[in-house]
Amino acid sequence: MSAVSALRWRAGALELLDQRRLPGVQQWLHCARVEQVAEAIGDMVVRGAPAIGIAAAYGVVLAARAAYAADPAGWRQAIGTDLTRLRDARPTAVNLAWAVARMERRLAGLDGGDPEPALLAEARAIHDEDLAANQAMAAYGAALIDPGSRVLTHCNTGALATGGHGTALGVIRTAHAQGRIAEVFVDETRPWLQGARLTAWELQQDGIPARLVVDGAVAWLFAHLRPAWLIVGADRIAANGDTANKIGTYTAALAARAHGARVMVVAPLSTFDPATPDGAAIAVEERPAGELTQLAGQPVAPAGFPAWNPVFDVTPAACIDAIVCEHGVIERPDASRMAAFLASAGR
Ligand code: MRU
């Protein structure tokens, strides 16, 4: 279990470790109002599909507290706009909508009185269940990796992106503890550098042998240093297994498959979206051009140069060897294997 954590509930408020300042500065951002939580999610203070879902759940607690204080009889109606604001803070990771919907179901079932204790208990349950799911899937995923393997991971999927331990990085942590990992390759993950800034930081703290590569090196890496697996997380897994994850995942998956390496996607059931039939139906977030044309506030492209900045891509299920979740492993996912697996998991 990693000592790092992305978020904590302290003295009646949500505190978020500002991931924009890592690894250099560890600063906690105090959120006492729901608008601050929605803004922090949109501004990338907190990242990673499970972590933004957990943050949104605590955001619902803050929304209900303020609405109940203002109008103890009509607070349920009053928080509708806040729930929408949280849900819309980022479009691709389904965990956000999933967590808000679960909190909505909980608040709909409440009798009169102060809603905060029950909603806080539900948010804490979402947080704790994510950590437990991470540990379960880490065991399933690690078992797929042969001892002494090299692996490549993309983006950040560690304790900072989840309730703790991590999805893909959780598998890597557990596999390393079992002697299965000789070396981890981490790509930088332009433009926000989640690989270089966050994953490398988590790996270093755990003493797991790792090297950084530029995103453009992944095909050459598979050709020359021959990692056995690409191991990634997910932001949304469609009913047929098509998987949205950080931009560059699809490129890395193609490179892995072209060189005989395997592709593992690791995500809790809260990332599965059976209502979305396939990858074509997934909304891919596009962010401002300035994220590409500037680096740490310095221009790295001519002033005013246009850019296209999709921050996720969709890896087709046909490029994925295994999807790992807390209920087990779906090998060679397709629509029928996904449906059978979800039915057996009670979803
Ligand atoms: O834009 P981000 O940093 O929120 O994107 C994060 C990712 O794409 C992760 O790989 C994904 O959420 C899986 S996290 C466990």
mmCIF file of C-alpha atoms and ligand atoms in Angstrom:
data_model
loop_
_atom_site.group_PDB
_atom_site.id
_atom_site.type_symbol
_atom_site.label_atom_id
_atom_site.label_comp_id
_atom_site.label_asym_id
_atom_site.label_seq_id
_atom_site.Cartn_x
_atom_site.Cartn_y
_atom_site.Cartn_z
ATOM 1 C CA MET A 1 0.000 0.000 0.000
ATOM 2 C CA SER A 2 1.390 3.385 -0.980
ATOM 3 C CA ALA A 3 1.850 6.110 1.623
ATOM 4 C CA VAL A 4 0.761 8.709 -0.946
ATOM 5 C CA SER A 5 -2.820 9.897 -1.024
ATOM 6 C CA ALA A 6 -4.696 12.235 -3.347
ATOM 7 C CA LEU A 7 -7.476 13.355 -1.049
ATOM 8 C CA ARG A 8 -8.621 13.370 2.564
ATOM 9 C CA TRP A 9 -11.633 14.544 4.571
ATOM 10 C CA ARG A 10 -10.440 16.765 7.422
ATOM 11 C CA ALA A 11 -12.383 18.953 9.860
ATOM 12 C CA GLY A 12 -15.512 18.906 7.726
ATOM 13 C CA ALA A 13 -13.837 19.754 4.415
ATOM 14 C CA LEU A 14 -12.261 17.965 1.443
ATOM 15 C CA GLU A 15 -8.527 18.418 1.047
ATOM 16 C CA LEU A 16 -6.914 17.650 -2.302
ATOM 17 C CA LEU A 17 -3.196 17.227 -2.889
ATOM 18 C CA ASP A 18 -2.548 19.724 -5.702
ATOM 19 C CA GLN A 19 -1.174 17.381 -8.390
ATOM 20 C CA ARG A 20 -0.270 20.318 -10.640
ATOM 21 C CA ARG A 21 2.608 21.109 -8.264
ATOM 22 C CA LEU A 22 4.012 17.603 -7.820
ATOM 23 C CA PRO A 23 6.625 16.290 -7.503
ATOM 24 C CA GLY A 24 8.323 19.515 -6.380
ATOM 25 C CA VAL A 25 5.742 20.905 -3.963
ATOM 26 C CA GLN A 26 3.251 19.053 -1.757
ATOM 27 C CA GLN A 27 0.402 21.458 -1.128
ATOM 28 C CA TRP A 28 -3.109 20.580 0.033
ATOM 29 C CA LEU A 29 -6.016 22.556 -1.394
ATOM 30 C CA HIS A 30 -8.831 23.065 1.105
ATOM 31 C CA CYS A 31 -12.348 22.733 -0.380
ATOM 32 C CA ALA A 32 -15.208 23.710 1.935
ATOM 33 C CA ARG A 33 -17.701 24.401 -0.889
ATOM 34 C CA VAL A 34 -18.945 22.232 -3.729
ATOM 35 C CA GLU A 35 -17.950 24.817 -6.369
ATOM 36 C CA GLN A 36 -14.330 24.508 -5.225
ATOM 37 C CA VAL A 37 -14.469 20.738 -5.709
ATOM 38 C CA ALA A 38 -15.945 21.021 -9.231
ATOM 39 C CA GLU A 39 -13.360 23.649 -10.151
ATOM 40 C CA ALA A 40 -10.497 21.550 -8.751
ATOM 41 C CA ILE A 41 -11.614 18.561 -10.850
ATOM 42 C CA GLY A 42 -11.845 20.680 -14.034
ATOM 43 C CA ASP A 43 -8.502 22.372 -13.343
ATOM 44 C CA MET A 44 -6.623 19.060 -12.875
ATOM 45 C CA VAL A 45 -5.837 19.526 -9.169
ATOM 46 C CA VAL A 46 -7.121 15.966 -8.735
ATOM 47 C CA ARG A 47 -6.788 13.462 -11.610
ATOM 48 C CA GLY A 48 -7.552 9.903 -12.513
ATOM 49 C CA ALA A 49 -10.997 8.387 -13.004
ATOM 50 C CA PRO A 50 -11.529 6.808 -9.534
ATOM 51 C CA ALA A 51 -10.023 9.805 -7.681
ATOM 52 C CA ILE A 52 -12.265 12.344 -9.404
ATOM 53 C CA GLY A 53 -15.294 10.143 -8.634
ATOM 54 C CA ILE A 54 -14.334 10.017 -4.943
ATOM 55 C CA ALA A 55 -13.733 13.785 -4.877
ATOM 56 C CA ALA A 56 -17.171 14.363 -6.433
ATOM 57 C CA ALA A 57 -18.811 12.140 -3.787
ATOM 58 C CA TYR A 58 -17.344 14.333 -1.031
ATOM 59 C CA GLY A 59 -18.444 17.357 -3.118
ATOM 60 C CA VAL A 60 -22.053 16.124 -2.841
ATOM 61 C CA VAL A 61 -21.672 16.142 0.965
ATOM 62 C CA LEU A 62 -20.567 19.800 0.844
ATOM 63 C CA ALA A 63 -23.454 20.687 -1.503
ATOM 64 C CA ALA A 64 -26.036 19.025 0.761
ATOM 65 C CA ARG A 65 -24.628 20.669 3.878
ATOM 66 C CA ALA A 66 -24.909 24.187 2.355
ATOM 67 C CA ALA A 67 -28.358 23.549 0.859
ATOM 68 C CA TYR A 68 -29.717 22.074 4.114
ATOM 69 C CA ALA A 69 -28.398 25.043 6.119
ATOM 70 C CA ALA A 70 -30.146 27.434 3.704
ATOM 71 C CA ASP A 71 -33.423 25.513 3.406
ATOM 72 C CA PRO A 72 -33.977 22.412 5.605
ATOM 73 C CA ALA A 73 -37.235 21.598 3.793
ATOM 74 C CA GLY A 74 -36.231 22.115 0.145
ATOM 75 C CA TRP A 75 -32.512 21.206 0.121
ATOM 76 C CA ARG A 76 -32.925 18.185 -2.202
ATOM 77 C CA GLN A 77 -34.301 20.316 -5.030
ATOM 78 C CA ALA A 78 -31.763 23.067 -4.342
ATOM 79 C CA ILE A 79 -28.686 20.894 -4.973
ATOM 80 C CA GLY A 80 -29.653 19.810 -8.510
ATOM 81 C CA THR A 81 -27.419 22.453 -10.106
ATOM 82 C CA ASP A 82 -24.498 21.479 -7.882
ATOM 83 C CA LEU A 83 -24.801 17.810 -8.855
ATOM 84 C CA THR A 84 -24.845 18.755 -12.537
ATOM 85 C CA ARG A 85 -21.804 20.971 -12.064
ATOM 86 C CA LEU A 86 -19.876 18.115 -10.433
ATOM 87 C CA ARG A 87 -20.983 15.585 -13.065
ATOM 88 C CA ASP A 88 -19.989 17.923 -15.920
ATOM 89 C CA ALA A 89 -16.608 18.916 -14.493
ATOM 90 C CA ARG A 90 -14.945 16.454 -16.918
ATOM 91 C CA PRO A 91 -16.736 14.373 -19.569
ATOM 92 C CA THR A 92 -14.758 11.180 -20.233
ATOM 93 C CA ALA A 93 -14.190 9.370 -16.918
ATOM 94 C CA VAL A 94 -17.488 7.632 -16.146
ATOM 95 C CA ASN A 95 -16.521 7.261 -12.458
ATOM 96 C CA LEU A 96 -17.541 10.891 -11.987
ATOM 97 C CA ALA A 97 -21.145 10.381 -13.155
ATOM 98 C CA TRP A 98 -21.210 6.978 -11.417
ATOM 99 C CA ALA A 99 -20.238 8.464 -8.027
ATOM 100 C CA VAL A 100 -22.692 11.374 -8.318
ATOM 101 C CA ALA A 101 -25.497 8.959 -9.279
ATOM 102 C CA ARG A 102 -24.710 6.719 -6.283
ATOM 103 C CA MET A 103 -24.783 9.738 -3.942
ATOM 104 C CA GLU A 104 -28.088 10.836 -5.537
ATOM 105 C CA ARG A 105 -29.609 7.427 -4.835
ATOM 106 C CA ARG A 106 -28.459 7.680 -1.225
ATOM 107 C CA LEU A 107 -29.877 11.146 -0.714
ATOM 108 C CA ALA A 108 -33.176 10.179 -2.344
ATOM 109 C CA GLY A 109 -33.582 7.478 0.313
ATOM 110 C CA LEU A 110 -32.992 9.776 3.294
ATOM 111 C CA ASP A 111 -35.716 10.701 5.743
ATOM 112 C CA GLY A 112 -35.862 14.239 7.112
ATOM 113 C CA GLY A 113 -33.126 15.778 9.244
ATOM 114 C CA ASP A 114 -29.505 16.643 8.618
ATOM 115 C CA PRO A 115 -28.335 14.696 5.538
ATOM 116 C CA GLU A 116 -24.618 15.172 6.192
ATOM 117 C CA PRO A 117 -23.830 12.116 8.378
ATOM 118 C CA ALA A 118 -25.447 9.631 5.980
ATOM 119 C CA LEU A 119 -23.956 11.247 2.871
ATOM 120 C CA LEU A 120 -20.508 11.445 4.429
ATOM 121 C CA ALA A 121 -20.750 7.747 5.289
ATOM 122 C CA GLU A 122 -21.647 6.993 1.655
ATOM 123 C CA ALA A 123 -18.725 9.075 0.312
ATOM 124 C CA ARG A 124 -16.366 7.312 2.720
ATOM 125 C CA ALA A 125 -17.758 3.960 1.549
ATOM 126 C CA ILE A 126 -17.056 4.871 -2.100
ATOM 127 C CA HIS A 127 -13.505 5.817 -1.060
ATOM 128 C CA ASP A 128 -12.894 2.639 0.981
ATOM 129 C CA GLU A 129 -14.464 0.348 -1.630
ATOM 130 C CA ASP A 130 -12.168 1.786 -4.302
ATOM 131 C CA LEU A 131 -9.108 0.961 -2.213
ATOM 132 C CA ALA A 132 -10.385 -2.585 -1.637
ATOM 133 C CA ALA A 133 -11.117 -2.967 -5.375
ATOM 134 C CA ASN A 134 -7.577 -1.817 -6.203
ATOM 135 C CA GLN A 135 -6.094 -4.460 -3.927
ATOM 136 C CA ALA A 136 -8.280 -7.211 -5.373
ATOM 137 C CA MET A 137 -7.498 -6.378 -8.987
ATOM 138 C CA ALA A 138 -3.797 -5.973 -8.218
ATOM 139 C CA ALA A 139 -3.745 -9.647 -7.205
ATOM 140 C CA TYR A 140 -5.600 -10.752 -10.363
ATOM 141 C CA GLY A 141 -3.397 -8.634 -12.648
ATOM 142 C CA ALA A 142 -0.084 -9.560 -11.020
ATOM 143 C CA ALA A 143 -0.839 -13.253 -11.545
ATOM 144 C CA LEU A 144 -0.760 -12.671 -15.323
ATOM 145 C CA ILE A 145 2.845 -11.397 -15.287
ATOM 146 C CA ASP A 146 5.765 -13.827 -15.569
ATOM 147 C CA PRO A 147 8.553 -13.406 -12.980
ATOM 148 C CA GLY A 148 11.336 -11.058 -14.083
ATOM 149 C CA SER A 149 9.269 -9.144 -16.651
ATOM 150 C CA ARG A 150 9.708 -5.645 -17.959
ATOM 151 C CA VAL A 151 6.516 -3.614 -18.365
ATOM 152 C CA LEU A 152 5.481 -0.233 -19.755
ATOM 153 C CA THR A 153 2.833 1.958 -18.136
ATOM 154 C CA HIS A 154 1.249 5.189 -19.354
ATOM 155 C CA CYS A 155 -0.176 8.175 -17.467
ATOM 156 C CA ASN A 156 -0.740 7.937 -13.700
ATOM 157 C CA THR A 157 -2.824 5.127 -12.275
ATOM 158 C CA GLY A 158 -1.371 4.970 -8.791
ATOM 159 C CA ALA A 159 -2.486 5.987 -5.320
ATOM 160 C CA LEU A 160 -2.808 9.571 -6.572
ATOM 161 C CA ALA A 161 -5.356 8.544 -9.220
ATOM 162 C CA THR A 162 -7.479 6.313 -6.960
ATOM 163 C CA GLY A 163 -8.543 5.627 -3.387
ATOM 164 C CA GLY A 164 -5.037 4.184 -2.823
ATOM 165 C CA HIS A 165 -2.653 1.488 -4.226
ATOM 166 C CA GLY A 166 -3.733 2.103 -7.835
ATOM 167 C CA THR A 167 -5.198 0.323 -10.824
ATOM 168 C CA ALA A 168 -2.423 -0.416 -13.360
ATOM 169 C CA LEU A 169 0.188 0.846 -10.904
ATOM 170 C CA GLY A 170 -1.443 -1.273 -8.197
ATOM 171 C CA VAL A 171 -0.859 -4.355 -10.366
ATOM 172 C CA ILE A 172 2.750 -3.247 -10.870
ATOM 173 C CA ARG A 173 3.237 -2.645 -7.109
ATOM 174 C CA THR A 174 1.867 -6.060 -6.200
ATOM 175 C CA ALA A 175 3.717 -7.801 -9.045
ATOM 176 C CA HIS A 176 6.961 -6.150 -7.948
ATOM 177 C CA ALA A 177 6.432 -7.335 -4.374
ATOM 178 C CA GLN A 178 6.015 -10.876 -5.793
ATOM 179 C CA GLY A 179 9.275 -10.682 -7.808
ATOM 180 C CA ARG A 180 7.544 -10.515 -11.150
ATOM 181 C CA ILE A 181 8.829 -7.084 -12.242
ATOM 182 C CA ALA A 182 12.427 -6.554 -13.356
ATOM 183 C CA GLU A 183 11.872 -2.994 -14.558
ATOM 184 C CA VAL A 184 9.053 -0.540 -15.245
ATOM 185 C CA PHE A 185 9.127 1.899 -18.150
ATOM 186 C CA VAL A 186 7.096 5.066 -17.676
ATOM 187 C CA ASP A 187 6.366 7.383 -20.560
ATOM 188 C CA GLU A 188 6.167 11.113 -19.919
ATOM 189 C CA THR A 189 2.474 11.475 -20.905
ATOM 190 C CA ARG A 190 2.403 14.838 -22.623
ATOM 191 C CA PRO A 191 1.055 17.426 -22.134
ATOM 192 C CA TRP A 192 0.376 17.178 -18.369
ATOM 193 C CA LEU A 193 3.277 14.786 -17.755
ATOM 194 C CA GLN A 194 1.372 12.478 -15.412
ATOM 195 C CA GLY A 195 3.964 9.757 -16.122
ATOM 196 C CA ALA A 196 7.022 11.902 -15.423
ATOM 197 C CA ARG A 197 5.604 13.935 -12.571
ATOM 198 C CA LEU A 198 3.303 11.499 -10.758
ATOM 199 C CA THR A 199 4.000 7.858 -11.709
ATOM 200 C CA ALA A 200 7.776 8.306 -11.542
ATOM 201 C CA TRP A 201 7.338 9.943 -8.110
ATOM 202 C CA GLU A 202 5.210 7.063 -6.798
ATOM 203 C CA LEU A 203 7.611 4.426 -8.186
ATOM 204 C CA GLN A 204 10.608 6.184 -6.702
ATOM 205 C CA GLN A 205 9.013 6.304 -3.258
ATOM 206 C CA ASP A 206 8.322 2.566 -3.449
ATOM 207 C CA GLY A 207 11.858 1.774 -4.646
ATOM 208 C CA ILE A 208 10.600 -0.003 -7.779
ATOM 209 C CA PRO A 209 13.244 -0.029 -10.548
ATOM 210 C CA ALA A 210 12.009 2.214 -13.368
ATOM 211 C CA ARG A 211 13.116 4.395 -16.265
ATOM 212 C CA LEU A 212 11.408 7.295 -18.009
ATOM 213 C CA VAL A 213 10.982 7.463 -21.792
ATOM 214 C CA VAL A 214 9.465 10.100 -24.058
ATOM 215 C CA ASP A 215 6.021 9.230 -25.425
ATOM 216 C CA GLY A 216 7.492 8.933 -28.921
ATOM 217 C CA ALA A 217 9.862 6.148 -27.777
ATOM 218 C CA VAL A 218 7.243 3.477 -27.109
ATOM 219 C CA ALA A 219 7.476 1.574 -30.433
ATOM 220 C CA TRP A 220 11.280 1.637 -30.255
ATOM 221 C CA LEU A 221 11.088 0.496 -26.633
ATOM 222 C CA PHE A 222 8.975 -2.548 -27.516
ATOM 223 C CA ALA A 223 11.313 -3.325 -30.434
ATOM 224 C CA HIS A 224 14.525 -3.106 -28.391
ATOM 225 C CA LEU A 225 14.022 -3.584 -24.648
ATOM 226 C CA ARG A 226 11.000 -5.843 -25.123
ATOM 227 C CA PRO A 227 8.642 -5.157 -22.236
ATOM 228 C CA ALA A 228 6.244 -8.114 -21.964
ATOM 229 C CA TRP A 229 3.203 -6.022 -21.085
ATOM 230 C CA LEU A 230 1.688 -2.586 -21.569
ATOM 231 C CA ILE A 231 -0.330 -2.057 -18.358
ATOM 232 C CA VAL A 232 -2.757 0.878 -18.272
ATOM 233 C CA GLY A 233 -5.828 2.130 -16.437
ATOM 234 C CA ALA A 234 -9.079 3.323 -17.976
ATOM 235 C CA ASP A 235 -11.462 6.244 -17.852
ATOM 236 C CA ARG A 236 -14.423 4.436 -19.421
ATOM 237 C CA ILE A 237 -14.852 0.888 -20.700
ATOM 238 C CA ALA A 238 -17.696 0.494 -23.195
ATOM 239 C CA ALA A 239 -19.986 -2.538 -23.370
ATOM 240 C CA ASN A 240 -17.826 -4.158 -26.069
ATOM 241 C CA GLY A 241 -14.529 -3.602 -24.195
ATOM 242 C CA ASP A 242 -13.348 -0.550 -26.167
ATOM 243 C CA THR A 243 -11.421 1.485 -23.605
ATOM 244 C CA ALA A 244 -10.947 5.235 -23.235
ATOM 245 C CA ASN A 245 -7.753 6.196 -21.438
ATOM 246 C CA LYS A 246 -5.131 8.942 -21.536
ATOM 247 C CA ILE A 247 -4.118 10.089 -25.019
ATOM 248 C CA GLY A 248 -1.242 7.904 -26.190
ATOM 249 C CA THR A 249 -2.672 4.661 -24.807
ATOM 250 C CA TYR A 250 -3.901 3.577 -28.260
ATOM 251 C CA THR A 251 -0.492 4.331 -29.815
ATOM 252 C CA ALA A 252 1.247 2.340 -27.072
ATOM 253 C CA ALA A 253 -1.199 -0.568 -27.507
ATOM 254 C CA LEU A 254 -0.558 -0.708 -31.262
ATOM 255 C CA ALA A 255 3.183 -0.668 -30.639
ATOM 256 C CA ALA A 256 2.886 -3.425 -28.016
ATOM 257 C CA ARG A 257 0.813 -5.673 -30.280
ATOM 258 C CA ALA A 258 3.110 -5.079 -33.263
ATOM 259 C CA HIS A 259 5.998 -6.465 -31.198
ATOM 260 C CA GLY A 260 4.278 -9.429 -29.588
ATOM 261 C CA ALA A 261 3.784 -7.785 -26.176
ATOM 262 C CA ARG A 262 0.439 -7.982 -24.395
ATOM 263 C CA VAL A 263 -1.951 -5.230 -23.325
ATOM 264 C CA MET A 264 -3.598 -5.212 -19.880
ATOM 265 C CA VAL A 265 -6.295 -2.704 -18.860
ATOM 266 C CA VAL A 266 -6.924 -2.459 -15.117
ATOM 267 C CA ALA A 267 -10.022 -0.685 -13.798
ATOM 268 C CA PRO A 268 -12.695 -1.099 -11.116
ATOM 269 C CA LEU A 269 -16.306 -1.836 -12.102
ATOM 270 C CA SER A 270 -17.097 1.856 -11.501
ATOM 271 C CA THR A 271 -15.170 2.529 -14.741
ATOM 272 C CA PHE A 272 -17.302 0.085 -16.782
ATOM 273 C CA ASP A 273 -20.105 1.718 -18.738
ATOM 274 C CA PRO A 274 -22.451 -0.944 -20.145
ATOM 275 C CA ALA A 275 -24.807 1.831 -21.323
ATOM 276 C CA THR A 276 -22.206 2.956 -23.869
ATOM 277 C CA PRO A 277 -22.167 0.347 -26.637
ATOM 278 C CA ASP A 278 -18.692 1.008 -28.042
ATOM 279 C CA GLY A 279 -15.820 3.429 -28.221
ATOM 280 C CA ALA A 280 -17.447 5.579 -30.917
ATOM 281 C CA ALA A 281 -20.071 6.625 -28.359
ATOM 282 C CA ILE A 282 -17.524 7.809 -25.751
ATOM 283 C CA ALA A 283 -17.178 11.597 -25.374
ATOM 284 C CA VAL A 284 -13.466 12.411 -25.543
ATOM 285 C CA GLU A 285 -12.494 15.555 -23.665
ATOM 286 C CA GLU A 286 -10.649 18.205 -25.660
ATOM 287 C CA ARG A 287 -8.703 20.789 -23.676
ATOM 288 C CA PRO A 288 -7.251 24.184 -24.639
ATOM 289 C CA ALA A 289 -4.507 24.505 -27.281
ATOM 290 C CA GLY A 290 -2.356 26.383 -24.764
ATOM 291 C CA GLU A 291 -1.694 23.098 -22.939
ATOM 292 C CA LEU A 292 0.342 22.041 -26.000
ATOM 293 C CA THR A 293 1.809 25.341 -27.122
ATOM 294 C CA GLN A 294 3.198 26.200 -23.684
ATOM 295 C CA LEU A 295 5.203 24.198 -21.186
ATOM 296 C CA ALA A 296 5.378 25.449 -17.579
ATOM 297 C CA GLY A 297 4.250 28.864 -18.841
ATOM 298 C CA GLN A 298 6.981 29.044 -21.535
ATOM 299 C CA PRO A 299 6.027 29.024 -25.239
ATOM 300 C CA VAL A 300 7.114 25.852 -27.068
ATOM 301 C CA ALA A 301 5.323 26.685 -30.347
ATOM 302 C CA PRO A 302 4.923 29.910 -32.340
ATOM 303 C CA ALA A 303 2.514 32.371 -30.706
ATOM 304 C CA GLY A 304 -1.062 31.735 -31.849
ATOM 305 C CA PHE A 305 -0.237 28.407 -33.549
ATOM 306 C CA PRO A 306 -3.405 26.246 -33.603
ATOM 307 C CA ALA A 307 -3.468 22.855 -31.875
ATOM 308 C CA TRP A 308 -5.850 19.908 -31.445
ATOM 309 C CA ASN A 309 -5.709 18.624 -27.872
ATOM 310 C CA PRO A 310 -7.845 15.503 -27.262
ATOM 311 C CA VAL A 311 -6.744 14.290 -23.822
ATOM 312 C CA PHE A 312 -8.012 10.725 -24.139
ATOM 313 C CA ASP A 313 -8.138 8.145 -26.927
ATOM 314 C CA VAL A 314 -10.017 4.893 -27.357
ATOM 315 C CA THR A 315 -8.148 1.606 -27.692
ATOM 316 C CA PRO A 316 -10.314 -0.915 -29.559
ATOM 317 C CA ALA A 317 -11.111 -4.076 -27.595
ATOM 318 C CA ALA A 318 -9.377 -6.079 -30.341
ATOM 319 C CA CYS A 319 -6.040 -4.584 -29.178
ATOM 320 C CA ILE A 320 -6.577 -5.610 -25.527
ATOM 321 C CA ASP A 321 -5.482 -8.994 -24.154
ATOM 322 C CA ALA A 322 -6.998 -8.677 -20.684
ATOM 323 C CA ILE A 323 -9.288 -6.352 -18.758
ATOM 324 C CA VAL A 324 -8.754 -6.794 -15.023
ATOM 325 C CA CYS A 325 -11.233 -5.644 -12.380
ATOM 326 C CA GLU A 326 -11.989 -6.520 -8.759
ATOM 327 C CA HIS A 327 -14.098 -9.502 -9.861
ATOM 328 C CA GLY A 328 -11.457 -11.108 -12.069
ATOM 329 C CA VAL A 329 -10.065 -11.061 -15.601
ATOM 330 C CA ILE A 330 -11.826 -10.757 -18.964
ATOM 331 C CA GLU A 331 -9.480 -12.226 -21.547
ATOM 332 C CA ARG A 332 -9.738 -11.087 -25.190
ATOM 333 C CA PRO A 333 -12.727 -8.836 -24.383
ATOM 334 C CA ASP A 334 -15.605 -8.445 -26.798
ATOM 335 C CA ALA A 335 -19.299 -7.612 -26.368
ATOM 336 C CA SER A 336 -20.387 -11.145 -25.448
ATOM 337 C CA ARG A 337 -17.511 -11.869 -23.022
ATOM 338 C CA MET A 338 -18.055 -8.468 -21.385
ATOM 339 C CA ALA A 339 -21.801 -9.072 -20.999
ATOM 340 C CA ALA A 340 -21.281 -12.566 -19.563
ATOM 341 C CA PHE A 341 -18.644 -11.280 -17.129
ATOM 342 C CA LEU A 342 -20.780 -8.353 -15.951
ATOM 343 C CA ALA A 343 -23.772 -10.652 -15.456
ATOM 344 C CA SER A 344 -21.635 -12.990 -13.316
ATOM 345 C CA ALA A 345 -20.397 -9.955 -11.318
ATOM 346 C CA GLY A 346 -23.994 -8.877 -10.685
ATOM 347 C CA ARG A 347 -23.905 -5.755 -12.882
HETATM 348 O O1 MRU B 1 -6.489 13.549 -17.370
HETATM 349 P P1 MRU B 1 -6.254 12.622 -16.212
HETATM 350 O O2 MRU B 1 -4.921 12.809 -15.561
HETATM 351 O O3 MRU B 1 -7.392 12.634 -15.204
HETATM 352 O O4 MRU B 1 -6.252 11.185 -16.874
HETATM 353 C C1 MRU B 1 -5.976 10.064 -16.091
HETATM 354 C C2 MRU B 1 -5.959 8.818 -16.877
HETATM 355 O O5 MRU B 1 -6.212 8.794 -18.061
HETATM 356 C C3 MRU B 1 -5.723 7.543 -16.130
HETATM 357 O O6 MRU B 1 -4.924 6.689 -16.888
HETATM 358 C C4 MRU B 1 -7.070 6.881 -15.870
HETATM 359 O O7 MRU B 1 -7.944 7.757 -15.219
HETATM 360 C C5 MRU B 1 -6.942 5.642 -15.101
HETATM 361 S S1 MRU B 1 -6.614 6.067 -13.399
HETATM 362 C C6 MRU B 1 -6.656 4.912 -12.357
#
